[in-house]
Coordinates of C-alpha atoms in Angstrom, one line a residue:
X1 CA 0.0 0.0 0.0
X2 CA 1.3 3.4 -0.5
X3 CA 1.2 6.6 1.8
X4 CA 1.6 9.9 2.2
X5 CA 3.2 10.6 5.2
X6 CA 4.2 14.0 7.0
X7 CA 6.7 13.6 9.9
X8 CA 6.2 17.1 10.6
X9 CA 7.9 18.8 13.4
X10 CA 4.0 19.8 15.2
X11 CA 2.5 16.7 14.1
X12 CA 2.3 13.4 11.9
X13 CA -0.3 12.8 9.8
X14 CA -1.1 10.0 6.7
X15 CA -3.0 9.6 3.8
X16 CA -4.1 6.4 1.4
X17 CA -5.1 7.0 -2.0
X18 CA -9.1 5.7 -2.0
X19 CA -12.0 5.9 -4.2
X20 CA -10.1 8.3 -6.5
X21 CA -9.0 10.9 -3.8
X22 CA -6.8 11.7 -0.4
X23 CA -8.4 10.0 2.7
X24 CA -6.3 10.8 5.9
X25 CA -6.4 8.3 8.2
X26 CA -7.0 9.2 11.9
X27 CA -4.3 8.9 14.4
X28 CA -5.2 10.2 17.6
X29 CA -8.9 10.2 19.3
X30 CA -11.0 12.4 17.3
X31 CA -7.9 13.5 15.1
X32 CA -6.0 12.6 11.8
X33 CA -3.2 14.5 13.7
X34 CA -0.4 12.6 16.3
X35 CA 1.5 15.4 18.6
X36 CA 5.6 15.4 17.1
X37 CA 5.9 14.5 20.9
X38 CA 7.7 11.7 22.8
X39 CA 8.9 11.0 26.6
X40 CA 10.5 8.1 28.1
X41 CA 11.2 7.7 31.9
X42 CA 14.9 7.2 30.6
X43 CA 16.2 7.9 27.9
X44 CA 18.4 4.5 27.6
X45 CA 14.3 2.8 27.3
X46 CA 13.7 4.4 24.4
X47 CA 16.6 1.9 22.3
X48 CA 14.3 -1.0 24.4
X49 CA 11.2 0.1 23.1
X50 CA 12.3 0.2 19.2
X51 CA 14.2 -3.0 19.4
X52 CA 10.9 -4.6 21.0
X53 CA 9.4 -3.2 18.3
X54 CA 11.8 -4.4 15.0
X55 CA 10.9 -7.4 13.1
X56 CA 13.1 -10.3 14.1
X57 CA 15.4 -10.2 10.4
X58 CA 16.9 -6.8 12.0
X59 CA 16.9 -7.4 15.2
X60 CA 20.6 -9.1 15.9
X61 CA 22.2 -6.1 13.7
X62 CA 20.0 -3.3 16.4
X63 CA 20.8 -5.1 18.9
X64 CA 24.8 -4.9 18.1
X65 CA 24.7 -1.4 17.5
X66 CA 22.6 -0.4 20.6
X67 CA 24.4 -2.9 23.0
X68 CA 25.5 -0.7 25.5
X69 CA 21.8 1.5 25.8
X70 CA 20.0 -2.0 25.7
X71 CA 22.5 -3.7 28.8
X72 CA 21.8 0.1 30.9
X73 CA 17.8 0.0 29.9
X74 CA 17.9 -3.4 31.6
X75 CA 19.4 -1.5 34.6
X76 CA 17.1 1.1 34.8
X77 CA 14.3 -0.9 34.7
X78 CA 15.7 -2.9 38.0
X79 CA 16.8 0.5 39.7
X80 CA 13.0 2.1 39.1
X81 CA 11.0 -1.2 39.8
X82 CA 9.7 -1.5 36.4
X83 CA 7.7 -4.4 35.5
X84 CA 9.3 -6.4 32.3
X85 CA 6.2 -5.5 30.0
X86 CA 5.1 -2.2 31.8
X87 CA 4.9 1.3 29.5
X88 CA 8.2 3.7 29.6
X89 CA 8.1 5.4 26.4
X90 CA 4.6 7.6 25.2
X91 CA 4.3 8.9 21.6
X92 CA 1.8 12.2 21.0
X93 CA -0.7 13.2 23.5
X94 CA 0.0 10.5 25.8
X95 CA 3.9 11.4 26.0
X96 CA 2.7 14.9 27.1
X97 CA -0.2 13.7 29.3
X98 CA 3.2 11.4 30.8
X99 CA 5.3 14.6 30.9
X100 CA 3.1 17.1 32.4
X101 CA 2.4 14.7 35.2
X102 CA 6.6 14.0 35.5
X103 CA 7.9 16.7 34.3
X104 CA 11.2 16.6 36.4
X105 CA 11.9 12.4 36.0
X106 CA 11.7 11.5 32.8
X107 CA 13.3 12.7 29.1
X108 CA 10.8 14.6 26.8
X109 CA 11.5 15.5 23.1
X110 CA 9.3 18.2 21.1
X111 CA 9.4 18.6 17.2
X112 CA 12.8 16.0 17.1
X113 CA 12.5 17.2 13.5
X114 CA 13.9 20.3 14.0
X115 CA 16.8 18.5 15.7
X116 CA 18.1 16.2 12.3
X117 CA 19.5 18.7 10.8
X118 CA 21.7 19.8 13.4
X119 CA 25.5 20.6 13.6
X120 CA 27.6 19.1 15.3
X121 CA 25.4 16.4 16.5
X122 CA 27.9 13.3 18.4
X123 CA 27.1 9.9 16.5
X124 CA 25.5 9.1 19.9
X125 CA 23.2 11.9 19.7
X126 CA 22.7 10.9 15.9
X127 CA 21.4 7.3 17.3
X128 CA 18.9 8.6 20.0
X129 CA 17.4 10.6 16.9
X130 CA 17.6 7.8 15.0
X131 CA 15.9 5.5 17.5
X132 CA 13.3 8.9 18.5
X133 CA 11.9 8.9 15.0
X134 CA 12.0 5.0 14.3
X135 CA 9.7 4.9 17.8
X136 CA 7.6 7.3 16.6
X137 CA 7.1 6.1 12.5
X138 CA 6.6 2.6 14.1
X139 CA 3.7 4.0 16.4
X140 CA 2.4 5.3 13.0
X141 CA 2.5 2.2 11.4
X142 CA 0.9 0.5 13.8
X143 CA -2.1 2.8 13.8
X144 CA -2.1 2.9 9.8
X145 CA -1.7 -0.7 9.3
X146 CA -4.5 -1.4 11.6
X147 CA -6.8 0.7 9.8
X148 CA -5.6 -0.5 6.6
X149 CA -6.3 -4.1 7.7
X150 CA -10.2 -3.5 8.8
X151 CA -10.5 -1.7 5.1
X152 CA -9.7 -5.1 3.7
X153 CA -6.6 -3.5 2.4
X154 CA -2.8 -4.4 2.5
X155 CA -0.5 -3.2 4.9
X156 CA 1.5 0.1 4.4
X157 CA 5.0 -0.6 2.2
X158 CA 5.5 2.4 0.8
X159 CA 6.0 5.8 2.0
X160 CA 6.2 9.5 0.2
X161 CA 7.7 12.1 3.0
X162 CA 7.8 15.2 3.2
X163 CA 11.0 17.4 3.5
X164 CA 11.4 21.0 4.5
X165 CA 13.8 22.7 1.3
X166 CA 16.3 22.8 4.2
X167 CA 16.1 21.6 7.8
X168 CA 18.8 23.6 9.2
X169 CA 20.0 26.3 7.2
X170 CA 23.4 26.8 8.7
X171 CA 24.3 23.4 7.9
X172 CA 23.4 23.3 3.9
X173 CA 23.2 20.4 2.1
X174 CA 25.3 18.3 4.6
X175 CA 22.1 18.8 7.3
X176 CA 19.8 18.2 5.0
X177 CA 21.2 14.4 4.0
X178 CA 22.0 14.0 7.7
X179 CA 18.5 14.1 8.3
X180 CA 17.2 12.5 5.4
X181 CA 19.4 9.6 6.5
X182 CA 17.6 9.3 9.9
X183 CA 14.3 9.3 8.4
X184 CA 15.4 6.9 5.7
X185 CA 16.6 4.4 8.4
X186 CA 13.9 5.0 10.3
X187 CA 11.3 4.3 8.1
X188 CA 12.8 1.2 7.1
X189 CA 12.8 0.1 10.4
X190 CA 9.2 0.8 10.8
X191 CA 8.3 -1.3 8.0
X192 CA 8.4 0.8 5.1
X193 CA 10.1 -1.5 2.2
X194 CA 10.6 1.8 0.0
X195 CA 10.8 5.5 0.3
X196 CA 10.6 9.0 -1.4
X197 CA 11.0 12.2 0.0
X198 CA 9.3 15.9 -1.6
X199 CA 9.5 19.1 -0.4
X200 CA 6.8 20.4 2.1
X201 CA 6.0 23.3 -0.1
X202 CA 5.7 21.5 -3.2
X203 CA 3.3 18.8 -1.8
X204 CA 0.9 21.3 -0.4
X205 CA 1.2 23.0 -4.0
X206 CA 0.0 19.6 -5.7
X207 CA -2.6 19.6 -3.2
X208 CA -3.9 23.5 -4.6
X209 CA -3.1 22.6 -8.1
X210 CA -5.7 19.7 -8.3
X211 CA -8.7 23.1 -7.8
X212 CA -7.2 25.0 -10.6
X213 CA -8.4 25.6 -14.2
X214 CA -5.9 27.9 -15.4
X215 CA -2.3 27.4 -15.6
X216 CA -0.9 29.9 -12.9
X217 CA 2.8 30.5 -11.6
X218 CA 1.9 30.4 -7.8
X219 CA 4.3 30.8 -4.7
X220 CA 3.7 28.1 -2.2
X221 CA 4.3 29.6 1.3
X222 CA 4.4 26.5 4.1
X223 CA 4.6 28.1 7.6
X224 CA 5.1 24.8 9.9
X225 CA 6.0 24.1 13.0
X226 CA 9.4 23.7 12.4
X227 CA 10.7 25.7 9.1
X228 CA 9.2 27.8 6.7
X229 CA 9.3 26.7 2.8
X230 CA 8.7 28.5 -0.5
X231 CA 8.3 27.2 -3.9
X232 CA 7.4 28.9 -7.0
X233 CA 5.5 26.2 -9.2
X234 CA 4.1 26.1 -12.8
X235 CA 1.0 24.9 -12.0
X236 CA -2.5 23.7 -14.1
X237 CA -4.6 21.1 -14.6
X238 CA -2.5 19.5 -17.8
X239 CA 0.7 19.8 -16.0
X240 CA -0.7 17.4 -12.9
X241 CA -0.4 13.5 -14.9
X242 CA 3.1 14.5 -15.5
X243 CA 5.6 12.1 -14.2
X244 CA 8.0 14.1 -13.6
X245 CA 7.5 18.0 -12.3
X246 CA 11.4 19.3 -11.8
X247 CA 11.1 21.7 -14.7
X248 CA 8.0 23.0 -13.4
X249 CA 9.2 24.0 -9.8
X250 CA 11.1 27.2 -10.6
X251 CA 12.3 28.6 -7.5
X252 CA 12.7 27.2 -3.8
X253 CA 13.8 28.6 -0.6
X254 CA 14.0 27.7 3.6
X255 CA 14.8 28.4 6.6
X256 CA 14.3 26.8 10.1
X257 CA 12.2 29.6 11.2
X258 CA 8.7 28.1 12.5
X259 CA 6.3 27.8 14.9
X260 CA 8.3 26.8 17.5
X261 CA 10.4 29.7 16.7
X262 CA 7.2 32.4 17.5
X263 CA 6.3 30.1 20.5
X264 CA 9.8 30.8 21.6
X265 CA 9.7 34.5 20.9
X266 CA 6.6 35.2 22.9
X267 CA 7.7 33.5 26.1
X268 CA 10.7 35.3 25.9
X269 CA 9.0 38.5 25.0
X270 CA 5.6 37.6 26.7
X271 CA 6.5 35.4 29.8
X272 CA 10.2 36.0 31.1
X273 CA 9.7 39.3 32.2
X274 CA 7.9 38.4 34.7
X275 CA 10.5 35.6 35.6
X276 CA 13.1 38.7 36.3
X277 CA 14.1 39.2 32.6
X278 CA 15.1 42.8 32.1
X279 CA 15.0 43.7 36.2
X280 CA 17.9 45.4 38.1
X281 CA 20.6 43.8 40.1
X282 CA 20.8 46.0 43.7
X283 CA 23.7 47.4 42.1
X284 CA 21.8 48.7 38.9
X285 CA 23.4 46.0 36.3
X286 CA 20.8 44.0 34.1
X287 CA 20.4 41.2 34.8
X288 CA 22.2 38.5 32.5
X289 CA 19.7 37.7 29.4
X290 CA 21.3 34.6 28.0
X291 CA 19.5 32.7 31.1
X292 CA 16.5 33.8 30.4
X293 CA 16.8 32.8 26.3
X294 CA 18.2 29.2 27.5
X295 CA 15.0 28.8 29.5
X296 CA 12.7 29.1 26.4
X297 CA 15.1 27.4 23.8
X298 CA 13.1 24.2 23.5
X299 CA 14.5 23.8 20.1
X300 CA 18.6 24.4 21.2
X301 CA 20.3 21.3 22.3
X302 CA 23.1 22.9 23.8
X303 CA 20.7 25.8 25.3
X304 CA 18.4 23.4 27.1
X305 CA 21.5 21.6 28.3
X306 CA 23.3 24.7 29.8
X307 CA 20.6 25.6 31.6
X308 CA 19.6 22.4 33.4
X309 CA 23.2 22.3 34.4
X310 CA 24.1 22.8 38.1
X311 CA 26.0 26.1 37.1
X312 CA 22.9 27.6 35.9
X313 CA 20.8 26.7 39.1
X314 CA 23.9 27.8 41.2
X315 CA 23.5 31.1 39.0
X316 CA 20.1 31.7 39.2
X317 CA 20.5 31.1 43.4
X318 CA 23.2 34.3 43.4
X319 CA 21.0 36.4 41.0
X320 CA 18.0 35.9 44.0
X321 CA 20.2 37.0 46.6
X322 CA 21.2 40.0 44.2
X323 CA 18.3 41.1 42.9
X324 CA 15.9 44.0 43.2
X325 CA 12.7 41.2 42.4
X326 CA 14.0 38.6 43.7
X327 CA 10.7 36.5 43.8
X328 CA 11.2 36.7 40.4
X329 CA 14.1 35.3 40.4
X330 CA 12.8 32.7 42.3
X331 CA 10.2 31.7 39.1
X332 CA 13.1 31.2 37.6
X333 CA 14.7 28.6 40.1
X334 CA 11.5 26.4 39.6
X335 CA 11.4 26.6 36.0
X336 CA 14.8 25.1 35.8
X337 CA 15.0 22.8 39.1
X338 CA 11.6 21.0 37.3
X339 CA 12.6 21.2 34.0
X340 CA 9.6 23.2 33.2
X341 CA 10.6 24.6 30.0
X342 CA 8.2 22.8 27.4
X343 CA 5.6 23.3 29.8
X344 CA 5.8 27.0 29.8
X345 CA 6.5 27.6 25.7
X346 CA 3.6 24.8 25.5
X347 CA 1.6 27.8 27.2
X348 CA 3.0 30.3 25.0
X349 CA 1.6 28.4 21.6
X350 CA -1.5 28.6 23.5
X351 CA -1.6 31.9 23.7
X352 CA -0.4 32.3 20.5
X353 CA -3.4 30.0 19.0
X354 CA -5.7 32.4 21.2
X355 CA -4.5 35.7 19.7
X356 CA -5.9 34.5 16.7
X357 CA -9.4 35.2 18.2
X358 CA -8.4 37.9 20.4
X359 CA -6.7 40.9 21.1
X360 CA -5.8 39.4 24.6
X361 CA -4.9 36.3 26.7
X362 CA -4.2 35.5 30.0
X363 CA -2.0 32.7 30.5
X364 CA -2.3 30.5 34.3
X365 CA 1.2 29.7 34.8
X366 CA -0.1 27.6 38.5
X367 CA 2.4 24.8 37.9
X368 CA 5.7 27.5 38.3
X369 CA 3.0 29.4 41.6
X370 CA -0.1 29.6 43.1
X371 CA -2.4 31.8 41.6
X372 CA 0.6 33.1 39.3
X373 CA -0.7 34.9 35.4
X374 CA 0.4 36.8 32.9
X375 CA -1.8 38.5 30.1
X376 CA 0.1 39.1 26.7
X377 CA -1.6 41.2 23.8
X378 CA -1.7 40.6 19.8
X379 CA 0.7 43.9 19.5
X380 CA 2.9 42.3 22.0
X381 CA 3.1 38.9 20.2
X382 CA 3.3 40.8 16.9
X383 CA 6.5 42.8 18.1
X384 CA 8.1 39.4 19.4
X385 CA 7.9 38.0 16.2
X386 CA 8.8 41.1 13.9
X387 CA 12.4 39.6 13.0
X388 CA 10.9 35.8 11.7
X389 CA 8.2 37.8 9.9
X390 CA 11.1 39.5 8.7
X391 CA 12.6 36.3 7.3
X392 CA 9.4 35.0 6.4
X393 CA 9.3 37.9 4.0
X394 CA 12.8 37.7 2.8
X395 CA 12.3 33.4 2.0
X396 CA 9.4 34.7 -0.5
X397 CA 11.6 37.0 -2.4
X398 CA 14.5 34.5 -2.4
X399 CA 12.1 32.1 -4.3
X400 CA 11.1 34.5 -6.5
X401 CA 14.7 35.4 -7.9
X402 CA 14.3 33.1 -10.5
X403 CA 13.7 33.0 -14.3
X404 CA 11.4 31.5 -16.7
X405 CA 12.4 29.5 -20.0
X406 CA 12.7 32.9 -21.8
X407 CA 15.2 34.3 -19.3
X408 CA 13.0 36.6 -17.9
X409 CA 12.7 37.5 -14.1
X410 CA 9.4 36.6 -12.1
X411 CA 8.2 40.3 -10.7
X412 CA 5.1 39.0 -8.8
X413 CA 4.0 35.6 -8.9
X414 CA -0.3 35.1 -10.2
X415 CA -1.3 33.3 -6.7
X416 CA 0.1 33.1 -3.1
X417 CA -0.8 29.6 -1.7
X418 CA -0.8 30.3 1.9
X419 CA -0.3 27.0 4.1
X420 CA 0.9 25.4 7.6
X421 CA -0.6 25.6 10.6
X422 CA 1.6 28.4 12.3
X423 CA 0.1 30.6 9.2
X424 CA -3.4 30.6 11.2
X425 CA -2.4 34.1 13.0
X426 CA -3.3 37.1 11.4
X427 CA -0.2 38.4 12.0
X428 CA 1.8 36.3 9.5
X429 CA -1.0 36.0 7.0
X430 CA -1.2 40.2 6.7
X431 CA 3.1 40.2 6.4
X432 CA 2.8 37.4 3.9
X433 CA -0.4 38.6 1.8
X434 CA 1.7 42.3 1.9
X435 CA 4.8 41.2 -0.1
X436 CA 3.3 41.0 -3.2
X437 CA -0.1 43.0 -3.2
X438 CA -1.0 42.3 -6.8
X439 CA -1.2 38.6 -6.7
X440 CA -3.9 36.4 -5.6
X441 CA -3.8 35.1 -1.9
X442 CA -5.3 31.3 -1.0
X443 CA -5.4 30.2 2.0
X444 CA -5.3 26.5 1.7
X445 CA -5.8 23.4 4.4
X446 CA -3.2 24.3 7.4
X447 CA -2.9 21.1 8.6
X448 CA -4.0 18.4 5.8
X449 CA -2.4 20.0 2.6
X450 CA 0.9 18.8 2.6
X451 CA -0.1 15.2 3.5
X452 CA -2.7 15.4 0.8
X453 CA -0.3 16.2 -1.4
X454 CA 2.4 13.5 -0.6
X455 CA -0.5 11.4 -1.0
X456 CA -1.8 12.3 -4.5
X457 CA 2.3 12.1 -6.1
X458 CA 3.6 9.2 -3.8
X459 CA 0.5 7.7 -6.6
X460 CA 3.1 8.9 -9.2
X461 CA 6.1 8.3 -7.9
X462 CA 6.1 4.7 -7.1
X463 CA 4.3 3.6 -10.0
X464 CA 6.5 5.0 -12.8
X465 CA 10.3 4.9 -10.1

């Protein structure tokens, strides 16, 4: 059977090809949508879980590779009186059901996708990822396949995923085949016998080209969770049974500028002033900001490292003592002593989602204090996100700087195709539908379009590669 499948870096989603058109399957309670979201009560259970989970032909070479996490998981399970077959690792809304009730204990990954691109990344920190997304995919299968079966259908064996044009931009090309390689081997070792990757904007563009009539040139903007992709496509009806499209997609750009990113930027503008970011030291000096940015860094590996570190909580103990709020301070010392930090930008994407609706929010923030809130405004969330609108705007024009086959330059492209989920706020749809005023602006499915479109080629792809 063949998929579409996006791995995205908010949430996963799939689609079968039935009855003639995209069908996405339902992967959470009420939802075609799993949470990018995993925790483990150690993160040495998470190898367990995926070699519990191979088939038995790949299990000896796993088991070689992951020898020394699968001897310690066996530890760990003795030191925290585990039961042999009882649940350690959770996968989208349960793993942050497991993590808001454990926040301190356990390990707890958001949007890993953002993460595989990644410089720098240790070959053991390159397994975990691998063995992060092979958990999750094989969740996926599980629920796909079962749903696949009850249709009377065969199991899932083929897989079209979607890619961001780059997943980490300082990192080029080499990031982007470092983490098409982990979702290569992790798909494999989920089941998948074959796989095809396509860029995020370019499969919600097949999506929006099946309504047209008209050939158009049309500037895909993907705001996700993770990055932000542009494509500038020749689209039309007679261009859509082609087999292959690469003359057709003119112009492409990225950047890992996302959701995450705006979640980050309003609890940094939004929340940490009232956790003694910006406030005087009793001898006048600011305090130190770099502590408070660590805090909300969800999507930093080395950030979120430095500032669970004992140094930082040492720190944070000496700013109290020397500051002019120090029961500010003091927020602080909670955030980091339990590991609160996805808890509190988890509130600022709430608050973000609520803007949408309103010109204010106030956000409880009970689990850092009793009683303890802080209101943020639209205006205050668009001002914390003025420099990735910024970028936003600048990843349009980059795709734009193309030319057609008669050498000309592209001044304005005939539709903006407006998709992602983080594109929801009025904020980004107004600095987005402002670049280029004279074109058409559609704003497509921000959740289902990419999938649907990985569906309706991976039809393509298979059949003709």
């Amino acid at each position: 059977m063949i998929v579409g499948f996006d791995y995205g870096s908010a949430n996963c989603s799939v689609g079968i090809w039935e009855n003639e058109q995209v069908k996405l399957l339902p992967l959470s309670v009420d939802s075609n949508y799993l949470p990018s979201t995993l925790y483990a009560m150690d993160r040495e259970l998470i190898a367990e879980a995926v070699y519990a989970g191979l088939p038995d032909k790949l299990k000896a070479e796993y088991s070689h590779l992951r020898s020394s996490q699968l001897m310690r998981a066996k530890q760990i399970r003795h030191e925290l009186d585990l039961l042999t077959d009882e649940q350690v690792v959770f996968v989208g809304q349960s793993a942050i059901e497991a993590y808001l009730e454990m926040p301190e204990e356990g390990f707890y990954v958001r949007s890993p996708k953002s993460f595989l691109g990644a410089t720098g990344l240790r070959p053991e920190q390159v397994a975990l990822f691998e063995d992060i997304v092979t958990l999750m995919m094989m969740h996926v299968k599980q629920l796909l396949d079962q749903q696949l079966i009850a249709k009377g259908l065969p199991c899932a064996t083929h897989a079209m995923i979607g890619r961001p044009v780059n997943f980490q931009g300082i990192g080029g090309e080499q990031s982007n085949q470092q983490a098409e390689a982990i979702l290569t081997l992790a798909a494999k070792r989920a089941g998948f016998s074959d796989v095809g990757f396509l860029f995020e904007p370019l499969a919600a563009g097949m999506d929006f080209e099946s309504t047209l009539v008209d050939a158009a040139n049309v500037l895909v903007v993907d705001v996700g969770g993770g990055t932000t992709d542009c494509s500038l496509v020749k689209m039309g009806p007679d261009l859509m049974v082609a087999g292959q499209r690469d003359k057709d997609c003119l112009g492409h750009s990225g950047q890992r500028i996302g959701g995450n990113d705006l979640d980050i930027a309003l609890a940094m503008q939004g929340f940490m002033p009232s956790f003694g970011s910006g406030s005087k030291m009793l001898d006048g000096k600011p305090m130190p900001s770099n502590l408070f940015w660590n805090a909300v860094a969800v999507n930093d590996i080395s950030a979120q490292r430095d500032f669970y570190q004992l140094a930082s909580k040492k720190l944070i103990e000496v700013l109290i003592k020397e500051s002019q709020t120090p029961h500010m301070i003091n927020r602080l010392l909670i955030l980091q002593q339990n590991q609160m930090s996805f808890q509190l930008v988890r509130q600022a994407e709430l608050a973000k989602i609520a803007l949408t609706q309103a010109p204010q929010h106030q956000t409880y923030l009970d689990f850092i204090e009793d009683d303890f809130s802080v209101e943020v405004s639209a205006k205050q969330f668009e001002q914390a996100i003025t420099p990735s609108l910024d970028k936003v705007s600048q990843l349009m024009q980059q795709a734009m700087t193309c030319v057609d086959i008669d050498g000309k330059r592209f001044n304005s492209p005939d539709i903006v195709y407006i998709t992602g989920g983080t594109a929801r706020s009025p904020a980004i749809y107004n600095q987005i539908a402002n670049v280029y005023p004279d074109a058409k602006v559609v704003v497509g499915d921000h959740f289902g379009s990419v999938t649907a479109g990985l569906t309706r080629w991976a039809q393509q792809y298979f059949k003709v590669t």
